[in-house]
Coordinates of C-alpha atoms in Angstrom, one line a residue:
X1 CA 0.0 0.0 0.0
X2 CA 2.6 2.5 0.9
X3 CA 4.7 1.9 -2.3
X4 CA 0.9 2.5 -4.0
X5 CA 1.0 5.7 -2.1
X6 CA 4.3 6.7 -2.9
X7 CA 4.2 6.2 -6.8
X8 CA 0.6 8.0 -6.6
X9 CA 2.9 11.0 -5.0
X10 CA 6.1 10.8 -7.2
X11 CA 3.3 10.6 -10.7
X12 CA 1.8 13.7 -9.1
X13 CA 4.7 15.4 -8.3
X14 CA 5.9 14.3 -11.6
X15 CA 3.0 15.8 -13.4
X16 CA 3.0 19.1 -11.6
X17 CA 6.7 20.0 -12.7
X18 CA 5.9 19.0 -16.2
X19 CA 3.3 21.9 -15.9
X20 CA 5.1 24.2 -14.4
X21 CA 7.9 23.5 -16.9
X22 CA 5.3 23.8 -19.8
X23 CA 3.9 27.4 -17.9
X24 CA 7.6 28.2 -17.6
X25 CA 8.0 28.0 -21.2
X26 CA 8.3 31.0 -23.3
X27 CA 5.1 31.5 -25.6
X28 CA 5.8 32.8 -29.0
X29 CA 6.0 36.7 -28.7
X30 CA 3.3 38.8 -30.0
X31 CA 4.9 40.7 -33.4
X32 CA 3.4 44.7 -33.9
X33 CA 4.6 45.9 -37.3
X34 CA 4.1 49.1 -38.0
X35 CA 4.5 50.4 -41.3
X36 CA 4.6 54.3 -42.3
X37 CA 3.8 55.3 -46.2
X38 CA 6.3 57.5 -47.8
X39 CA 8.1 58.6 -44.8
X40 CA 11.8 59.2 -45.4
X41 CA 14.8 58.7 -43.3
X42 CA 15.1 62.0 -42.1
X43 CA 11.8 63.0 -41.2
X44 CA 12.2 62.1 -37.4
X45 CA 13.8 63.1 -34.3
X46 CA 16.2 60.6 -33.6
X47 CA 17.2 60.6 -37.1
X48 CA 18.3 64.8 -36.8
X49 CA 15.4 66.7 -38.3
X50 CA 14.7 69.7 -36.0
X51 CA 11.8 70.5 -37.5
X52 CA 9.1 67.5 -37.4
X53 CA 8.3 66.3 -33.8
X54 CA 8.2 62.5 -33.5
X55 CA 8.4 62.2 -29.1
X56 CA 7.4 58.5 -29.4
X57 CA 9.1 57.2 -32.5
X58 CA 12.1 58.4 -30.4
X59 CA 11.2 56.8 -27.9
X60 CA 11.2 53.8 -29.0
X61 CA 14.7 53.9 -30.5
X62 CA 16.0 55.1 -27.0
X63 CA 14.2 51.3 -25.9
X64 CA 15.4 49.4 -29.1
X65 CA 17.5 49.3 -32.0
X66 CA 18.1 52.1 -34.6
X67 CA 18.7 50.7 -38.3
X68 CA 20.9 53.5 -40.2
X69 CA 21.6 51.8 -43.2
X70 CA 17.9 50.2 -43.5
X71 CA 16.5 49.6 -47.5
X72 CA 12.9 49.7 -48.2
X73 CA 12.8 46.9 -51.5
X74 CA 11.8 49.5 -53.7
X75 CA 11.3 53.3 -54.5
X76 CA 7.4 53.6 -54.6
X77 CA 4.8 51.6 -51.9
X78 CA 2.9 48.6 -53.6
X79 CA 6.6 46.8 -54.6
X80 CA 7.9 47.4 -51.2
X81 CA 4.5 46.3 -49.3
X82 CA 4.8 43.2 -51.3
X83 CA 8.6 42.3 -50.7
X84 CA 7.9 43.3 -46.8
X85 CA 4.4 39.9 -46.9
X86 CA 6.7 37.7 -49.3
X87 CA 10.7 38.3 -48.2
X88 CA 11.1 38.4 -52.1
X89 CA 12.7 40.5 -54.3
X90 CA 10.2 42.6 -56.8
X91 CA 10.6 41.0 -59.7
X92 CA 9.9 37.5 -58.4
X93 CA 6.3 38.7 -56.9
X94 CA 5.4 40.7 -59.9
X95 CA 4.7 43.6 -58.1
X96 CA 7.6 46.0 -59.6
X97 CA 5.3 49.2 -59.6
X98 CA 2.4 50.9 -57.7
X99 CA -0.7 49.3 -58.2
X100 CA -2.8 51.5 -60.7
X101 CA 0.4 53.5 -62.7
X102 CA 0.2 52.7 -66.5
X103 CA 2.6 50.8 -68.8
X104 CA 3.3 49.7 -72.4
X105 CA 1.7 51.4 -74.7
X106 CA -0.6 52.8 -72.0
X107 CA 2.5 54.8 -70.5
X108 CA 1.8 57.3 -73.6
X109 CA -1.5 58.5 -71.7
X110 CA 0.6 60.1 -69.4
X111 CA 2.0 62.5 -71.8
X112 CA 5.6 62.4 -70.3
X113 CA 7.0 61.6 -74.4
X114 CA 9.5 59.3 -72.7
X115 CA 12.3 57.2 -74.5
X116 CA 10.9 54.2 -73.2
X117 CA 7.6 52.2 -72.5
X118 CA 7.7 51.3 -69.0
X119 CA 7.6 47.2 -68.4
X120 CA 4.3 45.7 -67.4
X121 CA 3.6 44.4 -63.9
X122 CA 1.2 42.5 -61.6
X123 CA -1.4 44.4 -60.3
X124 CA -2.0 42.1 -57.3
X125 CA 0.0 40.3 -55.3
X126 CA -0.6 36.3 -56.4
X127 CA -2.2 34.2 -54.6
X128 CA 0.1 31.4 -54.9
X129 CA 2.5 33.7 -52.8
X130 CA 2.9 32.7 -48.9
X131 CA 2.9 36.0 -47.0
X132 CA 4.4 36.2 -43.7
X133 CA 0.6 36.9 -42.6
X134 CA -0.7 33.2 -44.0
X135 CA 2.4 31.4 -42.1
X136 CA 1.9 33.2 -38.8
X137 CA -1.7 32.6 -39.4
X138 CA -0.8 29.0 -39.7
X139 CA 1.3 28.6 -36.7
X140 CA -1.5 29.6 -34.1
X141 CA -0.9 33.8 -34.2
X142 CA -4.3 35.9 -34.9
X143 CA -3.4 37.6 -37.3
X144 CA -4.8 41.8 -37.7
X145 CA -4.3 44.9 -40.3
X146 CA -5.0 48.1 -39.8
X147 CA -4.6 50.8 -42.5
X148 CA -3.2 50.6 -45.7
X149 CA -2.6 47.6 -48.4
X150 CA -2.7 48.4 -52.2
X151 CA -2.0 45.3 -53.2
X152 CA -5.0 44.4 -55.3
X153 CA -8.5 44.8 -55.7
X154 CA -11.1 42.6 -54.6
X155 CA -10.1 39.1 -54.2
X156 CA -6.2 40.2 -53.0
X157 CA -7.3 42.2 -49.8
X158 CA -6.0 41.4 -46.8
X159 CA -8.1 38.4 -46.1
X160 CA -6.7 37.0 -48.9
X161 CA -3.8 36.4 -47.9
X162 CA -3.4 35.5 -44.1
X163 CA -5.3 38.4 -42.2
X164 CA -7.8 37.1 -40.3
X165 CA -8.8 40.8 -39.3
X166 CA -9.2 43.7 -41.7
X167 CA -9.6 47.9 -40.6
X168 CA -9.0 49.6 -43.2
X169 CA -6.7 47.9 -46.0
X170 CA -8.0 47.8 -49.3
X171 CA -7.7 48.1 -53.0
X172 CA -6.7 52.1 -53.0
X173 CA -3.2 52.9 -51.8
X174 CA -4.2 56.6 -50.6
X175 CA -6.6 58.0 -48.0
X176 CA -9.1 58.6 -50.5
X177 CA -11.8 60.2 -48.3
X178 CA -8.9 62.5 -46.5
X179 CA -7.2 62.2 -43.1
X180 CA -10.7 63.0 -41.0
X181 CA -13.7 61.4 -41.3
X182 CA -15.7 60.2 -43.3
X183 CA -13.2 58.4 -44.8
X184 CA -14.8 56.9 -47.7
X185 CA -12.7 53.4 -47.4
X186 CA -15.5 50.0 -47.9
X187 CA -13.5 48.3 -45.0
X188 CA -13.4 50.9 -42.1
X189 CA -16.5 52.3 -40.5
X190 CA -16.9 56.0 -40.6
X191 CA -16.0 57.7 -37.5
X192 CA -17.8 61.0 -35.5
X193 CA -16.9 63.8 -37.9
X194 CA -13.3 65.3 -37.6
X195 CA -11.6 61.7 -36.8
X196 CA -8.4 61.5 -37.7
X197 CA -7.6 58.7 -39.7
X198 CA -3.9 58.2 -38.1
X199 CA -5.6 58.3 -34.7
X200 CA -8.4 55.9 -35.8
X201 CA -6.3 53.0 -37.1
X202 CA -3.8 53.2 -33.9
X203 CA -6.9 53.4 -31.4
X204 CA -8.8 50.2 -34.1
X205 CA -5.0 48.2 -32.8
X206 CA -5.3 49.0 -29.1
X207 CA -8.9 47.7 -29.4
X208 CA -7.6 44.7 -31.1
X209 CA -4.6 44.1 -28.5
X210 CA -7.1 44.2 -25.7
X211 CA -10.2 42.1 -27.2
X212 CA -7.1 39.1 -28.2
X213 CA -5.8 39.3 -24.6
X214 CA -9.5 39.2 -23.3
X215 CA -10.3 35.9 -25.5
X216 CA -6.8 34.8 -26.6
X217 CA -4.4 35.2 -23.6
X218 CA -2.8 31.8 -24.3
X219 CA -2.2 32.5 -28.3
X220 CA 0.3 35.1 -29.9
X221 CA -0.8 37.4 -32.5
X222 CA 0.2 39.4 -35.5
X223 CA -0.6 43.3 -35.6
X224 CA 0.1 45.0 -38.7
X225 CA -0.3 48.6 -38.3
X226 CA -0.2 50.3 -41.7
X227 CA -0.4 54.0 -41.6
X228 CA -1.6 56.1 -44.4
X229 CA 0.1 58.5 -43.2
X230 CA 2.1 60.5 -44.3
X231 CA 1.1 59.7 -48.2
X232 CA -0.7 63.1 -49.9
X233 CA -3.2 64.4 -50.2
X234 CA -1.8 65.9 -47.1
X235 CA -4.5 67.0 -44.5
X236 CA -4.1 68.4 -40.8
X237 CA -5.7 71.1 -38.4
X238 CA -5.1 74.6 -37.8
X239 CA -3.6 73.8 -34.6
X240 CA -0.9 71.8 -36.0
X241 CA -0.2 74.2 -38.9
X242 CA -0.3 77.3 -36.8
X243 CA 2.2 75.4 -34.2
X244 CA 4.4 74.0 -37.4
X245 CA 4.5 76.9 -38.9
X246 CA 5.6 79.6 -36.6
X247 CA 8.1 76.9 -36.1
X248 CA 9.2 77.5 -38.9
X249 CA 9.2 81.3 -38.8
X250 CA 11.6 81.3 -35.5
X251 CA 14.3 79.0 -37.2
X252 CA 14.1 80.9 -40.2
X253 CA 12.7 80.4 -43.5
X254 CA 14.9 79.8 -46.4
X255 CA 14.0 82.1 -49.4
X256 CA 14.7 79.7 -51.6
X257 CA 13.1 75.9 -51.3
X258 CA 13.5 73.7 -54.5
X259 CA 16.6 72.7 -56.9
X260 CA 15.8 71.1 -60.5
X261 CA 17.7 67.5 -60.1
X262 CA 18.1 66.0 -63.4
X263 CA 13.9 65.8 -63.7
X264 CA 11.7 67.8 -61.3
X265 CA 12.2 70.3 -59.2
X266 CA 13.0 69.0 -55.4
X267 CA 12.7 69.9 -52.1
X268 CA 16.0 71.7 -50.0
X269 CA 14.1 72.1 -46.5
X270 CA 11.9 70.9 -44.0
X271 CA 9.4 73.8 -43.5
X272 CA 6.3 72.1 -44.6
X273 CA 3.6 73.0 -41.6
X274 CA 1.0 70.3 -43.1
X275 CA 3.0 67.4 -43.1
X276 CA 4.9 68.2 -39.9
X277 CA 1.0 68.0 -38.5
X278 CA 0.3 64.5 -40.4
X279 CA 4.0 63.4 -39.0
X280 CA 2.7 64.4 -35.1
X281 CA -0.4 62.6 -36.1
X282 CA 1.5 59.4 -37.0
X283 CA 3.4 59.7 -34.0
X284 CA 0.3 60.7 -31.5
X285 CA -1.4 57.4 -32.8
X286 CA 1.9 55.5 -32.4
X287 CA 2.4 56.8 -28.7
X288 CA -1.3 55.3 -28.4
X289 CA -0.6 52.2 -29.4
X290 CA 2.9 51.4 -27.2
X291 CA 1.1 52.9 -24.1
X292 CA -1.8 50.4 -24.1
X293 CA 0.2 47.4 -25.0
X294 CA 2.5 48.9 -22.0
X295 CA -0.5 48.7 -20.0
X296 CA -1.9 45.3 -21.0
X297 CA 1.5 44.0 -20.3
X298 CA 2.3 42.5 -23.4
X299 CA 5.4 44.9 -24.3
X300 CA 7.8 42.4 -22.5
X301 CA 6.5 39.6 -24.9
X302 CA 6.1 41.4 -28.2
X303 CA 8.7 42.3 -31.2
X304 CA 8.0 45.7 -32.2
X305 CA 9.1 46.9 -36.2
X306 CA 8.9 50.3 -37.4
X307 CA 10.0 51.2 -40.8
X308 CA 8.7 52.9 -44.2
X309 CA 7.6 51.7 -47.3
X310 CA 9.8 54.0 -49.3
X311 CA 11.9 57.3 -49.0
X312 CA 10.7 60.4 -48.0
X313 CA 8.4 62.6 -50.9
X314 CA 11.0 65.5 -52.0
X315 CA 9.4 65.9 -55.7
X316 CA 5.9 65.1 -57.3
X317 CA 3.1 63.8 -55.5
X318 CA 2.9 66.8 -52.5
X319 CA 6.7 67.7 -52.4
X320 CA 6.5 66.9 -48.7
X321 CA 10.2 66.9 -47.7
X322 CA 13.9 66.8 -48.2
X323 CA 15.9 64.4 -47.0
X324 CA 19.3 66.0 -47.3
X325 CA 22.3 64.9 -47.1
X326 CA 20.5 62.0 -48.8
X327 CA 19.7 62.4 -52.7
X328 CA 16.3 62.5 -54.0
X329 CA 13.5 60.8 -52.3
X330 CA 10.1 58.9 -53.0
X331 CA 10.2 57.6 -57.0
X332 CA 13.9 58.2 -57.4
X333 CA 16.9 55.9 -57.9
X334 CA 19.4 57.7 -55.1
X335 CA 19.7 57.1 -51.6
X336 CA 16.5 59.4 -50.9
X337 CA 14.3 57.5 -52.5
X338 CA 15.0 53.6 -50.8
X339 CA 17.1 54.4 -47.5
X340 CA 14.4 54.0 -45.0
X341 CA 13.9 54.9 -40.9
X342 CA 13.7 51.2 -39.2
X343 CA 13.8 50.4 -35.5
X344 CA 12.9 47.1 -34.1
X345 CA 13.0 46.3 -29.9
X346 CA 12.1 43.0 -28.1
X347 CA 12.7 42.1 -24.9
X348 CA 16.5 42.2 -23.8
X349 CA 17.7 44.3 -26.3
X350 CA 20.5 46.8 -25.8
X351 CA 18.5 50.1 -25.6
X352 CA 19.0 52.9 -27.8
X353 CA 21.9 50.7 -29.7
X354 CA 22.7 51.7 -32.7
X355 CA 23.3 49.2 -36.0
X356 CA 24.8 50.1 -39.6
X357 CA 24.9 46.9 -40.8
X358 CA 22.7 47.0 -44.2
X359 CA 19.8 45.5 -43.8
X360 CA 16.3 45.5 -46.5
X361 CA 12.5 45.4 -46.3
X362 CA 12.9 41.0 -47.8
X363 CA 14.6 40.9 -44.1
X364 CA 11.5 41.3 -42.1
X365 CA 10.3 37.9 -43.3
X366 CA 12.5 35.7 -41.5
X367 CA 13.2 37.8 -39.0
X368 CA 9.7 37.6 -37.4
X369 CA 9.9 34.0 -38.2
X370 CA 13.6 34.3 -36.3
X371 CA 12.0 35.5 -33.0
X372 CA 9.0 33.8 -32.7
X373 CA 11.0 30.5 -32.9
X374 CA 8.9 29.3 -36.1
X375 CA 10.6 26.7 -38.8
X376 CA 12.1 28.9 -41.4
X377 CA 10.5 28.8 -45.3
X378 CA 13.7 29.3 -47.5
X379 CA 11.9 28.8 -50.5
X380 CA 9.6 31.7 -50.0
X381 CA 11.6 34.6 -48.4
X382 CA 14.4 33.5 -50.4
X383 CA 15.3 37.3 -51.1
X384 CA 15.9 37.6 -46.8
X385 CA 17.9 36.9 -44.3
X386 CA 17.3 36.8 -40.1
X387 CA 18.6 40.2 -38.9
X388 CA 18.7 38.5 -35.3
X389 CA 22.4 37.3 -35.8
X390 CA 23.2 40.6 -37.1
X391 CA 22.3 42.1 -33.6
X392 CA 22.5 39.5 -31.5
X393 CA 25.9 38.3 -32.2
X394 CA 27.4 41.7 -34.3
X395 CA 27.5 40.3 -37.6
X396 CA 27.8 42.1 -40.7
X397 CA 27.3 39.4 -43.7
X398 CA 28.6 39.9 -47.0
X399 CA 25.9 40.3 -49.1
X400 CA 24.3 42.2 -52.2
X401 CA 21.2 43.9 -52.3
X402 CA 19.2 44.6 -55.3
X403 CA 16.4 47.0 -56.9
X404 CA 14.7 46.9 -59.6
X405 CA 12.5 49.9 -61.3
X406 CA 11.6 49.6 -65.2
X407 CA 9.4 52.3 -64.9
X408 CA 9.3 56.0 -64.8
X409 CA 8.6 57.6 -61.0
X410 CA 5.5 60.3 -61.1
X411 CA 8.3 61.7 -58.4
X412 CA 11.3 61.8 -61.6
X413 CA 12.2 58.7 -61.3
X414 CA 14.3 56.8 -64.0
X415 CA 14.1 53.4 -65.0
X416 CA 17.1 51.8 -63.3
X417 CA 18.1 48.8 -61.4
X418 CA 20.3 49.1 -58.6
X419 CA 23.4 47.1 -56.8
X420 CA 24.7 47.6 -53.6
X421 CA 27.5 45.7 -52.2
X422 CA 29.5 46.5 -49.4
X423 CA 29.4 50.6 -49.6
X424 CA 29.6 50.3 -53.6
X425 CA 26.5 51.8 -54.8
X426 CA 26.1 51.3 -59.1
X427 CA 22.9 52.4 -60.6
X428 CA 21.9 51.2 -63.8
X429 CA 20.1 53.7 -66.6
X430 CA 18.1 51.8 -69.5
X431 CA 17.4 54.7 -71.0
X432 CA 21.3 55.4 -71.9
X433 CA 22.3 51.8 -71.1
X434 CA 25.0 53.6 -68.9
X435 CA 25.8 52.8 -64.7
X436 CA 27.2 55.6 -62.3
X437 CA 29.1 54.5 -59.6
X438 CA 29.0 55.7 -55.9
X439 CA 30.5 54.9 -52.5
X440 CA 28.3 55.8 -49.9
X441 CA 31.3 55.9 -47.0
X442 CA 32.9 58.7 -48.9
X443 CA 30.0 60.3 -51.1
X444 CA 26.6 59.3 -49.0
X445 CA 24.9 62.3 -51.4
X446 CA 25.8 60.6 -54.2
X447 CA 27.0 63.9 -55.7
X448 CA 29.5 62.4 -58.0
X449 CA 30.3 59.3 -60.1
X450 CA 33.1 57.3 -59.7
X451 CA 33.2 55.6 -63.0
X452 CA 36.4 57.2 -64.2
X453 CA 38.4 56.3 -61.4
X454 CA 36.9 52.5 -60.2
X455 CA 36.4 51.3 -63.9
X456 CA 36.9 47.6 -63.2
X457 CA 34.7 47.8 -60.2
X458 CA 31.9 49.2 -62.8
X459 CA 32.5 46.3 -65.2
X460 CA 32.6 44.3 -61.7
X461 CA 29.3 45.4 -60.2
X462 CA 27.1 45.5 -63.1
X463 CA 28.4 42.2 -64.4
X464 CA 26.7 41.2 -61.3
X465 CA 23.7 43.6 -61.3
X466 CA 23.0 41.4 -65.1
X467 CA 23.3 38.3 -63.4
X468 CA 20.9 38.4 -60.6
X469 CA 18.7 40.6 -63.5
X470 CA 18.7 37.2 -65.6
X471 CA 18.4 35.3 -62.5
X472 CA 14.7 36.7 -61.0
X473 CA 13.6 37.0 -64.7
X474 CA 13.4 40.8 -64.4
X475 CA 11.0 42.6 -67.0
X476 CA 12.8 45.3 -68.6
X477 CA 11.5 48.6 -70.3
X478 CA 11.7 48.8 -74.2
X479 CA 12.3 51.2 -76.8
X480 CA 9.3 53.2 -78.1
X481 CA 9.2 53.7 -81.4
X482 CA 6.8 56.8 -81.3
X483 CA 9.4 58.3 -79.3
X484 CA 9.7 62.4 -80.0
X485 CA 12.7 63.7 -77.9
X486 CA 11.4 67.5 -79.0
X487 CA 8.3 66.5 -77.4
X488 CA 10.4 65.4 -73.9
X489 CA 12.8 68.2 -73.8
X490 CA 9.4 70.7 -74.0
X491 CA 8.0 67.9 -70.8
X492 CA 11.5 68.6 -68.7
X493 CA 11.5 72.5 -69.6
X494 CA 8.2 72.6 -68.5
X495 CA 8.8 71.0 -64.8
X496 CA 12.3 73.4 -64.8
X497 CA 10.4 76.7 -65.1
X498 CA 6.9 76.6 -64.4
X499 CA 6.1 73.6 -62.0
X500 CA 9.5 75.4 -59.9
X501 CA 8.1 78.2 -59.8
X502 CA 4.3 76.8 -58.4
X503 CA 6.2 74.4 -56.1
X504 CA 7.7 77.6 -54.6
X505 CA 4.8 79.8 -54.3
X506 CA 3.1 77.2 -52.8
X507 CA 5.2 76.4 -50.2
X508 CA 5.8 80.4 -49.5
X509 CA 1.5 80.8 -49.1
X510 CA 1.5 77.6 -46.9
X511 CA 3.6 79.2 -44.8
X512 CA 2.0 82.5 -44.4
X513 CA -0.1 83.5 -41.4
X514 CA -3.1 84.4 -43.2
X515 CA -3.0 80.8 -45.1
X516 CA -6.2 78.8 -45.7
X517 CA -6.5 75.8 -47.3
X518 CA -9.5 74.0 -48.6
X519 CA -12.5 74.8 -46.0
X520 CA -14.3 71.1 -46.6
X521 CA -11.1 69.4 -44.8
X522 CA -9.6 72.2 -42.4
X523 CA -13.6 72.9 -40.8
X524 CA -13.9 69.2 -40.1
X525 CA -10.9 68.8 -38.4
X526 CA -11.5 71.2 -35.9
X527 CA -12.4 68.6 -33.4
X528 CA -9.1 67.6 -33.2
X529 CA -7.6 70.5 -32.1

């Protein structure tokens, strides 16, 4: 009887360390990814602008990791968005432009009389693709989007591909109803008038964060916040442009704001009072959405990813920004146009640390994958790697990164593809079938071309650049044969004289006391203020 006993005892004492070894366990961490639209490297605090105002963005590279060398995959949003769900390159998903912009033969619509007909694309991301969304999905995480997706119209939403919850993320890639309510977006609810739009989709993730760990404590989940913010049509109150724009007036305003750069005229200062307001927006919603999950608890268990879909808007679209010392921005082919903010922080990282290792938006992939201790998928994010050795362990991998653009950026873009290896930067023209070669340690403005002096390393890099072009089946642009280039040079005299000269007034009305912009959008948002 006593040996009954006693083997009754050791079974139960048996079972109760197997379950507190099981509770000791880590779970899988929860994964917030939160992903800003067109907003460029140096258009935050931590990054040096002393203009915009980003308090919690810098906050949470003073907890985390700051990426200063971080790529977004491509120059405009829908290729980027798709590389960030796949961990592939563009051309492999399809995706090599945004979703909506002409090519071929429709490219002559756009009356730009270019050399070339830009290549055609994939106007949704394919199904047979297995986002990162789909394999978190599949591994127990609830999965949640809020905000933007442009990648596809009905029947390549969100839901389509691994997001089991949907606010906001649809066919358009643009906040077509404005930044206040009503919104005018089929998969987010109208708010109380005056809303803000930035503020909606962070406050639609706390909700989200708090209903999972309400019915869900014991399962992770995904949270893809996808602001969009700071795309144009830019929108904010009178408060924030009043504030933003005397701002402006005490560190002085520059007479002179624009510089023709090969194409269109673009931007030389940060003075802009309307998107400073959309940035603070961004941020306010962001500050929201770290509190709560402060709150809840679940910061200690959850990765948290911040980054952009492409550079910073310096020409076309709302010339926003500049992102000086970089050159160019949104659209464009230089460092302004695909160097990219990125912080990341997860429990026991070195705060406020610092990385320059290169790193790209294919990364993300696997590095979520990485840290919630899932079975890697090689054959899908074959275009990434982990960056958890990179910080973990101070690695620096020797590795290329590649871009490819066939098409003509609405922002002056050229139809390029790029190579970066190391801090050799070689960007390829089709339309003069000619490469200019930077090094971003020595030149980081790319102000001049190192061809005559590094000519093997020309023939080196873009023997490589072909290669991996070959390789991913790249479409490139062709030749049209209706081209005029009487016709261009009267486009490009045209954007030298008169759209300079409206890109300058505007920006000298906007920042005038007595400034008003369109009634229907500034009256609504008074409730913000």
């Amino acid at each position: 009887m006593e040996k009954i006993i006693n083997g009754v005892l050791m079974s139960a004492a048996l079972m109760s360390a197997t379950i507190q070894a099981e509770a000791k366990k880590p779970q899988h961490p929860n994964v917030l990814f939160i992903l800003a639209d067109d907003y460029g490297w140096m258009d935050l605090g931590c990054m040096g602008s002393k203009y915009y105002e980003t308090p919690n963005l810098d906050r949470l590279a003073s907890k985390g990791i700051r990426f200063t060398n971080a790529y977004s995959a491509c120059q405009v949003s829908s290729p980027s968005r798709a590389s960030i769900m796949t961990g592939r390159y563009t051309p492999r998903h399809g995706v090599t432009d945004w979703i909506g912009e002409k090519s071929g033969e429709d490219w002559r619509k756009m009356k730009r009389a270019t050399k070339l007909l830009p290549a055609d694309y994939s106007w949704a991301l394919p199904a047979e693709e297995y986002t990162i969304a789909e394999c978190l999905r599949d591994n127990g995480y609830t999965t949640f989007i809020a905000g933007k997706w442009h990648l596809g119209d009905e029947g390549s939403w969100p839901e389509d591909h691994g997001f089991m919850i949907n606010k906001g993320g649809w066919s358009a890639g643009s906040p077509t109803g404005g930044y206040f309510s009503p919104y005018g977006n089929p998969k987010l609810e109208d708010g109380p008038a005056g809303e803000n739009l930035s503020i909606r989709l962070g406050n639609e993730t706390v909700n989200f964060m708090r209903e999972h760990k309400k019915k869900h404590s014991d399962k992770p989940f995904f949270a893809y916040l996808s602001f969009y913010a700071v795309h144009g049509p830019l929108q904010t109150t009178q408060k924030n442009w009043s504030y933003f724009r005397d701002k402006a007036e005490k560190m002085g305003i520059a007479e002179k704001g624009f510089e023709v750069d090969r194409t269109l005229p673009v931007r030389q200062v940060q003075d802009n009072p309307v998107y400073a307001g959309v940035i603070k927006e961004m941020d306010d919603a962001i500050g929201i959405v770290l509190d709560e999950l402060k709150r809840l608890g679940l910061d200690e268990n959850t990765l948290i990813i911040f980054t952009s879909d492409n550079g910073g808007v310096t020409s076309g679209d709302s010339y926003s920004s500049s992102q000086l010392p970089l050159r160019g921005g949104k659209g464009r082919q230089w460092e302004g146009g695909i160097r990219v903010p990125a912080m990341m922080y997860y429990k026991g990282c070195q705060a406020g640390s610092v990385c320059d290792v290169p790193i790209i938006g294919t990364d993300f992939y696997p590095t979520i994958l990485d840290y919630a201790g899932l079975k890697m998928q090689p054959q899908q994010h074959k275009d990434g790697i982990s960056i958890m050795p990179i910080v973990r362990e101070n690695l620096n991998p020797e590795r290329s990164l590649f871009w490819h653009y066939p098409h003509y950026g609405n922002q002056g873009g050229e139809p390029s593809s790029i190579i970066r290896k190391g801090d050799w930067k070689l960007i390829y023209y089709y339309e003069s079938e000619h490469s200019e070669l930077y090094n971003l340690a020595m030149d980081l403005s790319e102000s001049e071309p190192l061809n005559v002096l590094y000519p093997e390393k020309v023939k080196e890099l873009e023997a490589e650049l072909m290669v991996w072009l070959d390789k991913v089946d790249a479409r490139r642009p062709v030749a049209d044969p209706l081209y005029d280039p009487k016709k261009e040079a009267a486009v490009k005299q045209n954007w030298r004289t008169k759209t300079l000269r409206q890109q300058e007034n505007t920006r000298k009305k906007m920042l005038q006391k007595d400034w008003q912009p369109n009634a229907d959008w500034w009256k609504s948002a008074v409730v913000n203020d």
